[in-house]
Amino acid sequence: MTADPSLRTVKAWPFEEAARVADRLAARPKPAGALFETGYGPSGLPHIGTFGEVARTTWVKRAFERMTGLPARLIAFSDDMDGLRKVPDNVPNKAMLTEYLGRSLTAVPDPFGTHDSFGAHNNARLKAFLDAFGFEYEFASSTDYYKGGRFDAALLRMAERHDAVRDVILPTLGPERRATYSPFLPLHPKTGVVMQVPMEAVHPDRDTLVWRDPESGERFETRITGGHCKAQWKADWALRWYALGVDYEMSGKDLIDSVKLSSAICRVLGAEPPVSFTYELFLDDKGQKISKSKGNGLTIDEWLRYAPPESLANFMYQAPQRAKRLYFDVIPRAVDDYVAHLDRLRAAPDPANPAWHIHGGPTNDPGSPLSFAMLLNLASVVNADEPAILWGFIRRYAPEATPESHPLLARLAEYAVAYYRDFVLPQKQHRAPDAGERGALEALLAALRDRAADLEALPAEERARAIQDLVYDAGRREPFLEAGKDGRQGVSRAWFNALYQVLLGQQEGPRFGGFVALYGIAGTIGLIEAALAREDGGDHAA
C-alpha cells in the first residue's frame, strides 16, 4: 500500500491515533509494521463493548496503513488461561462448574457440551462474533501462548526482575496482600487450580518457582515456562506487550490505573509500552454506568434487532472519549446520522467522514433516500406490521428505489416496522387540538386542498420543500409566533410539536414537509380532518 502522509492533517481521531503509532515506529531503523491488540476475558460472552473496542482499534489500524503504507496486524487476545472465579448465571450445568472453580477456563469442561472446554466454547463465540462483522484479526489464546512457549523468554525475564516488578505493584496493595504478592501464578500440579500464593523463592537460572499449598502446607517447585504458571493480571498485560511487541492498545476509563501499572512493569522488563488510548464508558438512560450484572444497558442483539450494524459502528465512532448514553431511544438518531454520513461520503470521499472509516474508504453504496425517522413515522401513521406496507408509499416517493437497488433502505424498512411495533405503538397517543392549534391546522388543510394538484406534480424533493413552506405559512399566527435573533417573527417549535402530537400521536418527528410528501397529500388531508373532528381535551389511544 502506498503511503499518504497528507492524512496526518485529517481532523479525525483515528488518524490522530495512527500518527502516534507512526511516530513510535519512526524511532526504529527499519520498521516492518505495527501490531495492534484488543483483549477479551472469555468467562462471559462477547458484548456491545467488545464490538466497540475491536471496531475502534480497526479504524486506527486502517488509518495507520493508509498513512504510512506499512502493514499492520490486529490480535484479538483471549485471557483463557485465567482461573474461573465464579459460575456465570447464563450457563447450564452450574453445579458441574462449581467443581472446577479456580482452574484455567481451558481446563474447565464446557457446560454447553459443544467444545473441549468452557474457554474454547467462549473463544468460538468470540470468533463467530468478530467474523459476523467482517473484522480482520488474528485470534490469540493465552493458554496456547503460555503452553506453546511464546511467553517463555518474557517469563524468565520477569523472574530476573521479580523484585522490581513487585516494587511497582506493592504500593497499590493493602498490608496483607502486599506481604504475599508475586507477579507469578503457578498452576497446582495436583488440582490444576491457578494458585495465588507467595513465592518462597524465584530461580530464573533453574526456571522454577518455589511455593507452598496454603491448605496442605505441601511445598512445590514449579517450572516458570511451558505453561506451568501464568502472570497476574497487570503483570500479564505487561508481559504480553513485552513478549509480542504490541504497539497500540485501547481500553476503558475503568482501566486507567491498570494501564499505568502495566506500562511501568513493561519498562521494568526492558521495553516501551504500547501507545494507549482511553475511551469513556457507556451510561444508561438515567446517566448511570452500564453494568452487565444490573442489566441496565443495551445488548448488541437488542441494537441489531432494530438497526443495522453500521449504525452501531457510527455510534461507536463518535467522540469515543466522551461518555454516551446507550439505550433504545438513541437508535433512530444513530441510524440517521449514519445515513447522512453515507450520503456525504458517496458525494465526496472525505477521510474525516465517519462512514469512510466504517466502510474502509470511499463507497458507492446508494444509501437510503429516506431517513429512518421518516420511515418510523410512516410506520406509525399506517400502523405497519410488515415492510411491504411501507414500500407502497416508498415507491411513490422514490420510484427508482427497490429492495434490490437500495438494500440499506430495504433493511431500514424492516427495522422501522420492528421499532414501531415494540417502542412507538405502546406509547402512541393522539390528542385533540386546542383552539390556537385548530386555526393553524385549518389553514394548513385549506392550503393542501388548494395546492394538491400542482404539489403532486413536483419531483419528490421539490414537493417536500414546497409543502414545508406551506407548513411554516400555516404556523405564522398566534400562539406560534416567535421572535428570532434578528428580531423578525418566526414560527416556534410548539407548532411542529402540535403537528406530531395531534396528527401522529408522538412527541416528535421528522421534517413535516418530507413526511407529507412521502405519506401523500390526500392521506395528510385525512389526518388533519380526523384531528379536527376530535373533541377538545383528553388523549386518545391510537
XYZ file of C-alpha atoms in Angstrom:
542
model
C 0.000 0.000 0.000
C 1.292 3.464 -0.932
C 1.834 5.849 1.984
C -0.227 9.028 2.124
C 1.444 11.356 4.682
C -1.171 14.050 3.979
C -3.632 12.009 6.035
C -1.838 13.292 9.141
C -3.685 16.574 8.668
C -7.149 14.969 8.627
C -9.211 16.076 11.613
C -10.417 12.649 12.668
C -9.401 10.809 15.818
C -8.366 7.517 14.084
C -5.762 9.450 12.060
C -4.591 11.302 15.151
C -4.084 7.946 16.887
C -2.449 6.463 13.801
C 0.035 9.347 13.773
C 1.029 8.490 17.348
C 1.735 4.899 16.305
C 3.670 6.105 13.253
C 5.789 8.360 15.469
C 6.533 5.392 17.737
C 7.754 3.323 14.784
C 9.770 6.211 13.333
C 12.406 5.630 16.010
C 13.109 2.149 14.618
C 15.802 1.709 11.944
C 13.617 -0.336 9.582
C 10.057 -0.568 10.869
C 8.369 -3.652 9.462
C 4.865 -2.741 10.570
C 2.720 -2.276 13.645
C 0.962 -4.673 15.998
C -2.446 -3.678 17.371
C -4.152 -5.619 20.144
C -7.529 -5.983 21.797
C -8.092 -8.087 24.901
C -11.017 -10.271 25.874
C -11.945 -12.092 29.085
C -13.638 -15.322 27.965
C -15.507 -16.019 31.194
C -18.512 -14.351 29.552
C -19.920 -13.843 26.078
C -18.950 -11.044 23.661
C -20.966 -7.878 24.200
C -21.519 -4.419 22.784
C -18.300 -3.157 24.392
C -16.355 -5.912 22.618
C -17.701 -4.661 19.300
C -16.778 -1.084 20.176
C -13.199 -1.867 21.155
C -12.456 -4.025 18.102
C -14.174 -1.587 15.721
C -12.324 1.434 17.090
C -8.960 -0.354 17.028
C -9.658 -1.478 13.457
C -10.236 2.135 12.384
C -6.912 3.217 13.864
C -5.154 0.256 12.219
C -6.615 1.123 8.793
C -5.696 4.779 9.235
C -2.129 3.756 10.098
C -1.851 1.562 6.989
C -3.155 4.300 4.704
C -0.980 6.965 6.293
C 2.314 5.038 6.409
C 1.998 2.387 3.727
C 3.258 -0.111 6.325
C 1.467 -3.370 7.116
C -0.368 -3.788 10.420
C -1.801 -6.725 12.321
C -4.614 -6.878 14.846
C -4.524 -9.556 17.536
C -7.707 -10.408 19.439
C -6.206 -11.863 22.595
C -8.254 -14.141 24.843
C -7.205 -14.438 28.503
C -8.441 -18.028 28.552
C -5.773 -19.266 30.969
C -7.334 -17.200 33.760
C -8.971 -19.149 36.578
C -12.753 -19.491 36.735
C -13.616 -17.189 39.634
C -17.373 -17.727 39.798
C -20.085 -19.630 37.948
C -21.862 -17.375 35.397
C -25.623 -17.016 35.675
C -26.334 -17.600 31.987
C -24.933 -21.134 31.549
C -26.349 -24.647 32.014
C -24.839 -27.284 34.331
C -23.895 -24.770 37.020
C -23.382 -27.491 39.627
C -20.759 -29.117 37.441
C -18.868 -25.844 37.036
C -18.589 -25.333 40.790
C -16.270 -28.339 40.906
C -13.791 -26.501 38.647
C -13.620 -23.105 40.318
C -10.076 -21.759 40.230
C -8.968 -23.786 37.220
C -7.994 -22.236 33.903
C -11.002 -21.668 31.665
C -9.465 -24.001 29.089
C -9.273 -26.710 31.777
C -12.958 -26.369 32.719
C -15.432 -28.646 30.872
C -17.829 -26.894 28.520
C -21.224 -26.623 30.270
C -22.864 -26.377 26.829
C -21.276 -29.657 25.721
C -20.144 -28.335 22.334
C -16.391 -27.793 22.829
C -13.404 -29.254 24.628
C -13.576 -26.617 27.375
C -15.548 -23.636 28.628
C -12.765 -21.360 27.370
C -12.858 -22.979 23.929
C -16.640 -22.530 23.800
C -16.447 -18.832 24.588
C -13.472 -18.361 22.257
C -15.564 -19.860 19.466
C -18.349 -17.431 20.298
C -15.884 -14.542 20.200
C -14.516 -15.560 16.789
C -18.007 -16.075 15.371
C -18.984 -12.658 16.751
C -15.998 -10.899 15.165
C -16.386 -12.801 11.894
C -20.053 -11.807 11.653
C -18.989 -8.156 11.442
C -16.191 -8.816 8.968
C -13.342 -7.771 11.265
C -9.847 -8.698 10.109
C -7.909 -10.087 13.070
C -5.671 -12.865 14.323
C -7.063 -14.813 17.241
C -4.639 -15.490 20.108
C -5.211 -17.828 23.049
C -3.401 -17.155 26.317
C -3.296 -20.909 27.013
C -1.745 -21.631 23.623
C 0.818 -18.860 24.015
C 1.865 -19.916 27.521
C 1.953 -23.644 26.780
C 3.474 -23.176 23.337
C 6.456 -21.247 24.694
C 5.600 -17.863 23.173
C 5.991 -16.249 26.598
C 8.896 -18.336 27.934
C 11.645 -15.765 27.376
C 9.454 -12.988 28.799
C 8.571 -15.083 31.853
C 12.236 -15.737 32.593
C 12.918 -12.018 32.163
C 10.134 -11.280 34.664
C 11.688 -13.803 37.055
C 15.016 -11.968 36.755
C 13.243 -8.692 37.526
C 10.904 -10.205 40.133
C 11.679 -7.754 42.941
C 11.491 -4.722 40.616
C 8.087 -5.850 39.337
C 6.890 -6.277 42.922
C 8.105 -2.775 43.715
C 5.757 -1.410 41.049
C 2.691 -3.186 42.418
C 3.225 -3.269 46.188
C 2.423 0.435 46.847
C -1.054 -0.145 45.403
C -1.890 -3.060 47.726
C -3.124 -3.365 51.292
C -0.816 -4.697 54.021
C -1.978 -8.338 53.862
C -1.864 -8.609 50.080
C 1.445 -6.745 49.974
C 3.038 -9.445 52.118
C 2.042 -12.253 49.746
C 2.096 -10.654 46.288
C 4.032 -12.176 43.401
C 3.526 -11.498 39.693
C 3.511 -15.293 39.151
C 0.529 -17.628 39.481
C 1.710 -21.268 39.439
C -0.694 -23.989 38.342
C -1.178 -26.535 41.088
C 0.366 -29.793 39.808
C -2.334 -31.910 41.512
C -5.550 -29.867 41.243
C -4.850 -27.645 38.241
C -6.014 -24.587 40.198
C -4.356 -21.291 39.277
C -2.724 -20.501 42.633
C -2.402 -17.026 44.119
C 0.281 -17.654 46.709
C 3.530 -16.031 47.880
C 6.786 -17.268 46.381
C 9.331 -18.701 48.785
C 11.926 -18.428 46.052
C 12.205 -17.469 42.387
C 15.032 -19.153 40.449
C 15.273 -17.805 36.883
C 18.516 -19.759 36.401
C 16.718 -23.016 37.260
C 13.446 -21.990 35.598
C 11.484 -22.643 38.801
C 9.224 -21.101 41.421
C 9.101 -22.388 44.974
C 5.823 -22.095 46.854
C 3.547 -23.914 49.336
C -0.068 -25.059 49.170
C -1.726 -22.915 51.864
C -4.186 -25.701 52.732
C -1.901 -28.761 52.890
C 1.382 -26.999 53.545
C 2.982 -29.110 50.813
C 5.977 -27.457 49.146
C 6.269 -27.367 45.349
C 8.910 -26.293 42.864
C 7.155 -25.420 39.624
C 8.637 -24.561 36.236
C 8.253 -20.934 35.196
C 7.985 -21.747 31.479
C 5.993 -24.190 29.369
C 2.555 -23.227 30.663
C 3.202 -24.325 34.265
C 2.457 -20.826 35.548
C 0.948 -17.597 34.311
C 1.281 -13.969 35.316
C -1.057 -11.925 37.486
C -3.405 -9.547 35.629
C -1.388 -6.321 35.448
C 1.910 -8.215 35.086
C 0.279 -10.437 32.455
C -0.727 -7.423 30.378
C 2.820 -6.057 30.571
C 4.281 -9.486 29.781
C 2.166 -9.690 26.646
C 3.205 -6.227 25.453
C 6.859 -7.064 26.083
C 6.818 -10.543 24.509
C 4.804 -9.673 21.405
C 5.939 -6.109 20.821
C 2.459 -4.600 20.927
C 2.402 -1.068 19.505
C -1.165 0.023 20.273
C -3.966 -0.949 22.634
C -7.016 0.927 23.822
C -9.006 0.332 26.991
C -11.852 1.745 29.030
C -11.704 4.505 31.595
C -12.024 1.927 34.387
C -8.572 0.553 33.477
C -6.597 3.805 33.627
C -4.677 2.734 36.741
C -4.040 -0.729 35.284
C -2.572 0.825 32.136
C -0.206 2.932 34.234
C 0.989 -0.026 36.317
C 1.305 -2.405 33.355
C 3.233 0.258 31.460
C 5.626 0.628 34.392
C 6.147 -3.152 34.520
C 6.734 -3.248 30.766
C 9.523 -0.696 31.221
C 10.978 -2.746 34.095
C 11.165 -5.690 31.694
C 13.044 -3.515 29.221
C 10.512 -2.395 26.616
C 8.472 0.704 25.906
C 4.728 0.066 26.495
C 2.365 0.485 23.566
C 0.600 3.684 22.621
C -2.574 3.681 24.685
C -5.983 5.257 24.226
C -8.634 5.550 26.926
C -12.277 5.521 25.890
C -15.216 6.522 28.052
C -17.765 4.035 29.330
C -21.433 3.901 28.403
C -24.277 5.205 30.551
C -27.913 4.164 30.720
C -30.869 6.480 30.095
C -30.583 7.842 33.659
C -26.877 8.627 33.315
C -25.750 5.655 35.421
C -22.809 3.469 34.423
C -23.962 0.420 32.476
C -23.448 -2.844 34.346
C -23.914 -6.339 32.935
C -24.899 -7.572 36.394
C -27.575 -4.863 36.740
C -28.818 -5.402 33.202
C -29.343 -1.658 32.751
C -27.687 -1.466 29.368
C -28.453 -2.292 25.782
C -27.121 -5.537 24.330
C -25.740 -5.839 20.842
C -28.526 -8.271 19.893
C -31.083 -5.701 21.002
C -29.471 -2.969 18.913
C -29.268 -5.201 15.847
C -32.936 -6.123 16.217
C -33.858 -2.518 15.383
C -30.973 -1.075 13.356
C -28.106 -2.096 11.041
C -24.606 -2.785 12.422
C -23.256 0.241 10.537
C -25.396 2.476 12.742
C -23.859 0.899 15.838
C -20.406 1.465 14.352
C -21.330 5.103 13.727
C -22.432 5.429 17.366
C -19.105 3.934 18.495
C -17.115 6.224 16.207
C -18.466 9.478 17.574
C -16.401 11.079 20.384
C -15.066 7.867 21.989
C -13.552 9.846 24.861
C -16.925 11.266 25.877
C -19.436 9.264 27.938
C -22.546 8.450 25.913
C -25.944 7.194 26.922
C -26.677 3.822 25.383
C -30.372 2.941 25.401
C -33.147 2.285 22.909
C -34.075 5.926 22.272
C -30.633 6.688 20.773
C -31.060 4.146 17.967
C -33.113 6.227 15.466
C -30.725 9.194 15.694
C -27.693 6.903 15.312
C -29.234 5.355 12.194
C -29.955 8.701 10.586
C -26.519 10.046 11.472
C -25.026 7.074 9.639
C -27.335 7.528 6.620
C -26.342 11.207 6.406
C -22.626 10.380 6.633
C -23.031 7.725 3.938
C -24.734 10.202 1.609
C -21.900 12.698 2.105
C -19.250 10.033 1.578
C -20.798 8.980 -1.714
C -20.706 12.599 -2.874
C -17.186 13.335 -1.590
C -14.678 10.701 -0.347
C -13.633 12.667 2.739
C -11.458 10.629 5.174
C -12.776 12.776 8.037
C -16.235 11.294 7.428
C -17.121 8.518 9.928
C -18.586 6.443 7.083
C -15.131 6.484 5.405
C -13.789 4.552 8.398
C -16.830 2.297 8.750
C -16.569 1.232 5.087
C -12.779 1.287 4.917
C -12.692 4.107 2.370
C -14.948 5.549 -0.357
C -18.097 3.653 -1.314
C -20.786 3.677 -3.989
C -23.435 2.369 -1.626
C -26.671 4.104 -2.708
C -27.717 4.563 0.901
C -31.332 5.480 1.575
C -33.414 8.284 0.028
C -35.500 8.285 3.222
C -34.426 8.824 6.789
C -35.122 6.224 9.445
C -37.171 8.806 11.356
C -39.347 9.283 8.267
C -39.879 5.540 7.913
C -40.732 5.279 11.615
C -43.362 7.986 11.325
C -44.787 6.389 8.207
C -44.985 3.063 10.031
C -46.758 4.821 12.880
C -49.374 6.523 10.728
C -50.201 3.426 8.658
C -49.841 1.024 11.623
C -47.437 -1.073 9.572
C -46.983 -4.675 10.630
C -44.776 -5.583 7.676
C -42.313 -3.714 5.397
C -44.456 -4.283 2.278
C -46.927 -1.718 3.579
C -44.179 0.907 3.688
C -42.974 0.077 0.191
C -46.300 1.163 -1.282
C -45.505 4.716 -0.111
C -41.751 4.490 -0.763
C -42.241 3.647 -4.444
C -44.473 6.671 -4.933
C -41.939 8.970 -3.259
C -38.803 7.403 -4.829
C -39.886 5.407 -7.922
C -36.282 4.413 -8.695
C -35.824 2.679 -5.330
C -36.303 -1.073 -4.991
C -35.138 -3.527 -2.323
C -32.538 -4.735 -4.814
C -31.217 -1.334 -5.875
C -31.279 0.113 -2.338
C -30.534 -2.715 0.103
C -29.954 -0.334 3.013
C -33.415 1.185 2.510
C -34.881 -2.323 2.448
C -33.212 -3.144 5.754
C -34.324 0.157 7.278
C -37.937 -0.571 6.334
C -37.739 -3.871 8.212
C -36.103 -2.239 11.220
C -38.664 0.577 11.230
C -41.553 -1.875 11.485
C -39.851 -3.710 14.358
C -39.008 -0.499 16.227
C -42.516 0.893 15.702
C -44.128 -2.311 16.977
C -42.032 -2.532 20.142
C -41.444 1.110 21.113
C -43.752 3.527 19.294
C -47.069 1.681 19.251
C -47.262 1.088 23.035
C -46.767 4.836 23.664
C -48.851 6.165 20.787
C -51.451 8.732 21.886
C -53.324 11.286 19.780
C -54.643 14.402 21.448
C -57.247 16.856 20.267
C -56.005 20.269 19.080
C -56.627 23.319 21.225
C -58.188 26.489 19.832
C -54.916 28.026 18.620
C -53.816 24.777 17.010
C -57.174 24.403 15.276
C -56.721 27.674 13.428
C -53.305 26.700 12.142
C -54.441 23.183 11.169
C -57.439 24.612 9.297
C -55.069 26.937 7.411
C -52.764 24.057 6.518
C -55.738 21.931 5.452
C -57.017 24.675 3.144
C -53.562 25.223 1.608
C -53.072 21.490 0.922
C -56.514 21.206 -0.668
C -55.886 24.264 -2.812
C -52.396 23.222 -3.963
C -52.820 19.423 -4.064
C -52.680 19.013 -7.840
C -49.620 21.172 -8.525
C -47.788 19.816 -5.461
C -48.260 16.208 -6.574
C -46.804 17.141 -9.969
C -43.484 18.246 -8.426
C -40.471 15.922 -8.004
C -40.323 14.435 -4.513
C -37.646 16.726 -3.052
C -39.203 19.887 -4.503
C -42.616 18.722 -3.291
C -41.252 18.257 0.234
C -39.766 21.777 0.234
C -42.944 23.344 -1.115
C -45.083 21.572 1.488
C -42.687 22.642 4.237
C -43.223 26.262 3.133
C -46.992 25.743 3.496
C -46.455 24.276 6.957
C -44.500 27.369 8.008
C -47.099 29.697 6.481
C -49.884 27.954 8.426
C -47.935 28.360 11.662
C -47.302 32.095 11.244
C -50.023 33.077 13.658
C -50.615 33.212 17.374
C -49.815 31.332 19.518
C -46.874 30.142 17.387
C -45.152 33.429 16.541
C -41.660 33.727 17.971
C -39.082 36.479 17.556
C -35.790 35.336 16.063
C -32.305 36.626 16.888
C -32.635 39.190 14.103
C -35.928 40.457 15.548
C -38.096 39.060 12.752
C -41.116 36.928 13.591
C -40.669 33.212 13.037
C -42.542 30.011 13.836
C -41.943 28.390 17.216
C -41.197 24.736 17.861
C -44.604 24.472 19.547
C -46.304 24.404 16.120
C -44.328 21.365 14.998
C -44.801 19.653 18.361
C -48.538 20.137 17.861
C -48.366 18.522 14.407
C -46.552 15.472 15.787
C -48.790 15.093 18.851
C -52.125 15.800 17.193
C -51.603 14.150 13.802
C -49.036 11.414 14.512
C -49.658 10.632 18.172
C -45.979 11.174 19.018
C -43.874 13.718 20.875
C -41.540 14.403 17.943
C -40.966 13.529 14.328
C -39.091 14.318 11.098
C -39.277 17.387 8.883
C -43.006 17.577 8.313
C -42.930 18.600 4.662
C -40.897 15.497 3.828
C -43.344 13.313 5.727
C -46.332 14.714 3.814
C -44.509 14.190 0.506
C -43.946 10.548 1.482
C -47.349 9.820 3.010
C -49.284 11.682 0.365
C -51.276 14.898 0.366
C -54.637 13.142 0.302
C -53.668 10.997 3.275
C -52.421 14.017 5.205
C -55.658 15.877 4.487
C -57.449 12.890 6.011
C -55.223 13.027 9.105
C -55.986 16.718 9.627
C -59.727 16.220 9.094
C -59.742 13.405 11.663
C -57.807 15.559 14.137
C -60.220 18.500 13.742
C -63.132 16.151 14.323
C -61.803 15.168 17.775
C -63.348 16.767 20.805
C -61.196 19.117 22.885
C -59.430 17.689 25.923
C -58.016 14.284 26.737
C -55.695 11.926 24.943
C -56.852 9.221 22.589
C -55.075 5.899 22.050
C -54.184 5.012 18.508
